[in-house]
Short mmCIF file of C-alpha atoms and ligand atoms in Angstrom, two decimals:
data_model
loop_
_atom_site.label_atom_id
_atom_site.label_comp_id
_atom_site.label_asym_id
_atom_site.label_seq_id
_atom_site.Cartn_x
_atom_site.Cartn_y
_atom_site.Cartn_z
CA MET M 27 -39.56 10.92 -92.35
CA ILE M 28 -40.86 7.77 -90.64
CA PRO M 29 -39.21 4.66 -92.12
CA THR M 30 -41.14 1.55 -93.10
CA ILE M 31 -39.65 -1.86 -92.49
CA THR M 32 -40.90 -5.23 -93.67
CA ALA M 33 -41.53 -8.21 -91.43
CA PHE M 34 -43.11 -11.63 -91.77
CA GLU M 35 -46.90 -11.58 -91.86
CA ARG M 36 -46.64 -14.70 -89.75
CA SER M 37 -43.24 -15.35 -88.25
CA PRO M 38 -42.05 -18.97 -88.52
CA ASP M 39 -40.53 -18.67 -85.03
CA ARG M 40 -44.00 -17.99 -83.60
CA GLY M 41 -43.05 -14.59 -82.19
CA GLN M 42 -39.80 -15.57 -80.46
CA GLY M 43 -38.14 -12.49 -81.95
CA LEU M 44 -35.57 -14.41 -83.99
CA ALA M 45 -36.51 -12.96 -87.37
CA ARG M 46 -34.15 -10.22 -88.44
CA ASP M 47 -36.72 -7.45 -88.46
CA MET M 48 -36.25 -7.68 -84.68
CA ARG M 49 -32.76 -6.18 -85.02
CA VAL M 50 -34.09 -3.24 -86.94
CA ARG M 51 -37.01 -2.72 -84.57
CA TRP M 52 -34.61 -2.89 -81.63
CA ALA M 53 -32.21 -0.38 -83.19
CA LEU M 54 -35.04 2.04 -83.92
CA GLU M 55 -36.31 1.66 -80.36
CA GLU M 56 -32.82 2.29 -78.95
CA ALA M 57 -32.63 5.41 -81.11
CA GLY M 58 -36.10 6.51 -79.99
CA GLN M 59 -37.36 6.61 -83.57
CA PRO M 60 -40.89 5.76 -84.71
CA TYR M 61 -41.32 3.31 -87.57
CA GLU M 62 -44.00 1.63 -89.60
CA ILE M 63 -44.22 -2.01 -90.47
CA ARG M 64 -45.40 -3.57 -93.70
CA LEU M 65 -46.15 -7.24 -93.23
CA VAL M 66 -45.35 -9.56 -96.10
CA SER M 67 -46.37 -13.14 -96.79
CA PHE M 68 -43.92 -15.70 -98.18
CA GLY M 69 -45.79 -15.40 -101.49
CA ALA M 70 -45.45 -11.62 -101.58
CA MET M 71 -41.71 -11.91 -100.82
CA ARG M 72 -41.24 -13.66 -104.18
CA GLN M 73 -43.14 -11.01 -106.15
CA PRO M 74 -41.42 -8.33 -108.28
CA ALA M 75 -42.52 -5.51 -105.98
CA HIS M 76 -40.66 -7.03 -103.03
CA LEU M 77 -37.74 -8.27 -105.13
CA ALA M 78 -37.21 -4.69 -106.28
CA LEU M 79 -36.58 -3.84 -102.62
CA HIS M 80 -34.77 -7.03 -101.66
CA PRO M 81 -32.95 -8.93 -104.42
CA PHE M 82 -32.99 -12.14 -102.37
CA GLY M 83 -36.68 -12.00 -101.54
CA GLN M 84 -36.21 -11.78 -97.78
CA ILE M 85 -37.08 -9.53 -94.86
CA PRO M 86 -36.23 -7.07 -93.46
CA THR M 87 -36.22 -4.14 -95.85
CA TYR M 88 -36.11 -0.47 -94.90
CA GLU M 89 -37.66 2.38 -96.82
CA GLU M 90 -37.18 6.01 -95.92
CA GLY M 91 -38.08 8.54 -98.61
CA ASP M 92 -35.95 7.77 -101.67
CA LEU M 93 -33.78 5.32 -99.76
CA ALA M 94 -34.46 1.56 -99.84
CA LEU M 95 -32.13 -0.79 -97.98
CA PHE M 96 -31.93 -4.51 -97.33
CA GLU M 97 -29.59 -6.57 -95.06
CA SER M 98 -30.21 -6.15 -91.36
CA GLY M 99 -26.58 -5.19 -90.69
CA ALA M 100 -26.64 -2.40 -93.26
CA ILE M 101 -29.99 -1.17 -91.98
CA VAL M 102 -28.89 -1.11 -88.34
CA PHE M 103 -25.67 0.63 -89.36
CA HIS M 104 -27.67 3.26 -91.26
CA ILE M 105 -29.90 3.85 -88.24
CA ALA M 106 -26.85 4.05 -85.97
CA GLU M 107 -25.23 6.61 -88.27
CA GLN M 108 -28.36 8.75 -88.37
CA HIS M 109 -29.26 8.75 -84.69
CA ALA M 110 -27.51 8.90 -81.34
CA GLY M 111 -27.38 5.96 -78.98
CA LEU M 112 -25.95 3.08 -81.01
CA LEU M 113 -22.41 4.12 -81.92
CA PRO M 114 -19.87 6.01 -79.79
CA HIS M 115 -18.72 9.48 -80.88
CA ASP M 116 -15.02 8.75 -80.39
CA ALA M 117 -13.72 7.68 -83.81
CA ASN M 118 -11.72 4.68 -82.60
CA ALA M 119 -14.47 3.43 -80.30
CA ARG M 120 -16.93 3.84 -83.19
CA ALA M 121 -14.72 1.80 -85.51
CA ARG M 122 -14.45 -0.94 -82.87
CA ALA M 123 -18.22 -1.03 -82.37
CA ILE M 124 -18.66 -1.41 -86.14
CA THR M 125 -16.08 -4.18 -86.06
CA TRP M 126 -18.28 -6.02 -83.54
CA MET M 127 -21.25 -5.65 -85.87
CA PHE M 128 -19.26 -7.39 -88.59
CA ALA M 129 -17.98 -9.99 -86.14
CA ALA M 130 -21.55 -10.82 -85.13
CA LEU M 131 -22.68 -11.21 -88.72
CA ASN M 132 -19.60 -12.74 -90.32
CA THR M 133 -17.91 -14.76 -87.60
CA VAL M 134 -20.38 -15.67 -84.88
CA GLU M 135 -23.70 -15.97 -86.68
CA PRO M 136 -22.68 -18.33 -89.56
CA PRO M 137 -21.94 -21.41 -87.41
CA ILE M 138 -25.11 -20.71 -85.40
CA LEU M 139 -27.14 -20.71 -88.60
CA GLU M 140 -25.53 -24.02 -89.55
CA LEU M 141 -27.15 -25.53 -86.48
CA VAL M 142 -30.56 -24.57 -87.81
CA THR M 143 -29.65 -26.02 -91.20
CA VAL M 144 -28.43 -29.34 -89.88
CA ARG M 145 -31.31 -29.73 -87.44
CA ILE M 146 -34.23 -28.53 -89.49
CA VAL M 147 -33.38 -28.22 -93.19
CA GLU M 148 -31.15 -31.31 -93.38
CA GLY M 149 -32.53 -33.12 -90.34
CA ASP M 150 -33.73 -36.09 -92.40
CA LYS M 151 -30.50 -36.55 -94.36
CA PRO M 152 -28.36 -39.59 -93.63
CA TRP M 153 -25.37 -37.46 -92.68
CA ALA M 154 -27.24 -35.19 -90.26
CA GLY M 155 -26.37 -37.31 -87.19
CA GLU M 156 -22.65 -37.16 -87.94
CA ARG M 157 -22.67 -33.50 -88.90
CA LEU M 158 -24.48 -32.20 -85.83
CA PRO M 159 -21.59 -32.69 -83.35
CA LEU M 160 -19.16 -31.03 -85.77
CA VAL M 161 -21.38 -28.00 -86.12
CA LYS M 162 -21.82 -27.81 -82.35
CA GLU M 163 -18.06 -27.95 -81.85
CA ARG M 164 -17.57 -25.02 -84.23
CA ILE M 165 -20.17 -23.03 -82.32
CA ARG M 166 -18.59 -23.89 -78.95
CA HIS M 167 -15.21 -22.77 -80.23
CA ARG M 168 -16.60 -19.37 -81.22
CA LEU M 169 -18.51 -19.02 -77.96
CA GLU M 170 -15.39 -19.82 -75.93
CA GLN M 171 -13.49 -17.11 -77.78
CA LEU M 172 -16.30 -14.59 -77.46
CA SER M 173 -16.78 -15.35 -73.78
CA ALA M 174 -13.04 -14.94 -73.16
CA ARG M 175 -13.11 -11.53 -74.80
CA LEU M 176 -16.24 -10.38 -72.99
CA GLY M 177 -14.80 -11.46 -69.63
CA ASP M 178 -16.86 -9.97 -66.84
CA ALA M 179 -17.75 -6.82 -68.78
CA ASP M 180 -21.35 -5.90 -69.45
CA TRP M 181 -20.81 -5.15 -73.14
CA LEU M 182 -18.18 -5.97 -75.73
CA ASP M 183 -16.42 -2.61 -75.79
CA GLY M 184 -17.46 -0.11 -73.16
CA ALA M 185 -21.03 1.14 -73.47
CA PHE M 186 -23.79 -0.79 -75.23
CA SER M 187 -23.55 -0.31 -79.01
CA ALA M 188 -24.92 -1.58 -82.30
CA GLY M 189 -22.17 -4.21 -82.06
CA ASP M 190 -23.81 -5.63 -78.93
CA LEU M 191 -27.23 -5.37 -80.51
CA MET M 192 -26.16 -7.51 -83.47
CA MET M 193 -24.22 -9.94 -81.28
CA VAL M 194 -27.00 -10.46 -78.75
CA HIS M 195 -29.49 -11.06 -81.52
CA ALA M 196 -27.23 -13.55 -83.27
CA LEU M 197 -26.70 -15.42 -79.98
CA LEU M 198 -30.40 -15.49 -79.17
CA ARG M 199 -30.94 -18.13 -81.84
CA LEU M 200 -28.93 -20.52 -79.65
CA LYS M 201 -31.22 -20.24 -76.65
CA PRO M 202 -33.50 -23.18 -77.48
CA SER M 203 -30.46 -25.47 -77.96
CA GLY M 204 -29.24 -24.87 -74.38
CA MET M 205 -25.72 -24.23 -75.71
CA LEU M 206 -25.71 -20.67 -74.47
CA ASP M 207 -26.07 -21.92 -70.90
CA GLU M 208 -22.70 -23.68 -71.24
CA PHE M 209 -21.23 -20.15 -71.23
CA PRO M 210 -22.72 -18.31 -68.24
CA ALA M 211 -21.07 -14.99 -69.11
CA LEU M 212 -22.64 -15.08 -72.56
CA ALA M 213 -26.01 -16.18 -71.21
CA ALA M 214 -25.89 -13.20 -68.83
CA TYR M 215 -24.81 -10.92 -71.70
CA VAL M 216 -27.80 -11.99 -73.78
CA ALA M 217 -30.10 -11.59 -70.77
CA ARG M 218 -28.78 -8.02 -70.33
CA GLY M 219 -29.66 -7.29 -73.94
CA GLU M 220 -33.13 -8.76 -73.55
CA ALA M 221 -33.70 -6.69 -70.40
CA ARG M 222 -33.17 -3.39 -72.20
CA PRO M 223 -36.43 -1.47 -72.44
CA ALA M 224 -35.85 -0.89 -76.17
CA TYR M 225 -35.47 -4.64 -76.72
CA GLU M 226 -38.64 -5.31 -74.76
CA ARG M 227 -40.63 -2.79 -76.80
CA ALA M 228 -39.36 -4.28 -80.05
CA PHE M 229 -40.03 -7.82 -78.86
CA ASP M 230 -43.58 -6.99 -77.78
CA ALA M 231 -44.30 -5.31 -81.11
CA GLN M 232 -43.24 -8.32 -83.16
CA LEU M 233 -45.06 -10.70 -80.81
CA ALA M 234 -48.24 -8.65 -81.21
CA VAL M 235 -48.04 -9.25 -84.98
CA PHE M 236 -47.82 -12.99 -84.43
CA ASP M 237 -50.63 -13.00 -81.86
CA ALA M 238 -52.88 -11.00 -84.19
CA ALA M 239 -52.22 -13.46 -87.04
CA GLN M 240 -53.07 -16.33 -84.71
CA GLY M 241 -56.29 -14.59 -83.73
CA ARG M 242 -57.24 -14.20 -87.39
CA GLY M 243 -56.25 -17.77 -88.10
CA THR M 244 -54.09 -16.62 -91.02
N1 GSH G 306 -28.43 -11.51 -94.29
C1 GSH G 306 -29.82 -11.13 -94.28
C2 GSH G 306 -30.62 -12.38 -94.00
C3 GSH G 306 -32.10 -12.11 -94.19
C4 GSH G 306 -32.91 -13.35 -93.88
O1 GSH G 306 -32.40 -14.50 -93.84
N2 GSH G 306 -34.20 -13.15 -93.63
C5 GSH G 306 -35.07 -14.25 -93.30
C6 GSH G 306 -35.90 -13.90 -92.09
S1 GSH G 306 -34.91 -13.70 -90.65
C7 GSH G 306 -36.01 -14.49 -94.46
O2 GSH G 306 -36.50 -13.58 -95.05
N3 GSH G 306 -36.28 -15.77 -94.73
C8 GSH G 306 -37.20 -16.17 -95.72
C9 GSH G 306 -36.52 -16.63 -96.97
O3 GSH G 306 -35.29 -16.57 -97.07
O4 GSH G 306 -37.26 -17.05 -97.84
C10 GSH G 306 -30.07 -10.06 -93.23
O5 GSH G 306 -29.32 -10.02 -92.24
O6 GSH G 306 -30.99 -9.24 -93.38
#
């Protein structure tokens, strides 16, 4: 059964691939699985039909027969469990790869998201100027630790896994800030992720959606 995932009708990042449907597209491409996309507007995301799929009114969602999932981490994990290519067979290596998925989502991504909050959502607040350096320090601390663990390896634990997929995508959000370049090993790690053919296919597919919306003027 071909799954259907939801994505923004018009991505706020203008096709930079930062929206979380990108993770799901990437995972499906790594697994060599076809998928369909249902585009949703911000209005439609607040409607009961979408809220029945995603209680928080967000994207991505994943529908496959009777199964409906939300949360990019859970979706990527499901894909990785169903298909070869994203999680090692060895039980311990598999558990470690899953640990990296959680680390990406729970430990590395939260301070990175704070940067978006302080810059964009709270950018006009009187405290934003004081808060920004604190947030950046927290990010740097995490990046130092991550970089130390990665060392000169290509991937976090042996072969590329869903843990790397989630980590690379979480780190990508830092690219425009230039902070990633302070950590050359991590910048190279992200570049390796972006160079994967599966990443490129997923990126092109989400960019095509944005370009088409631009063309329509929607
Ligand atoms: N933890 C969720 C976060 C989902 C999320 O924040 N989605 C964003 C797009 S990347 C969204 O739908 N934003 C619109 C909104 O929250 O109204 C996941 O990983 O799937």
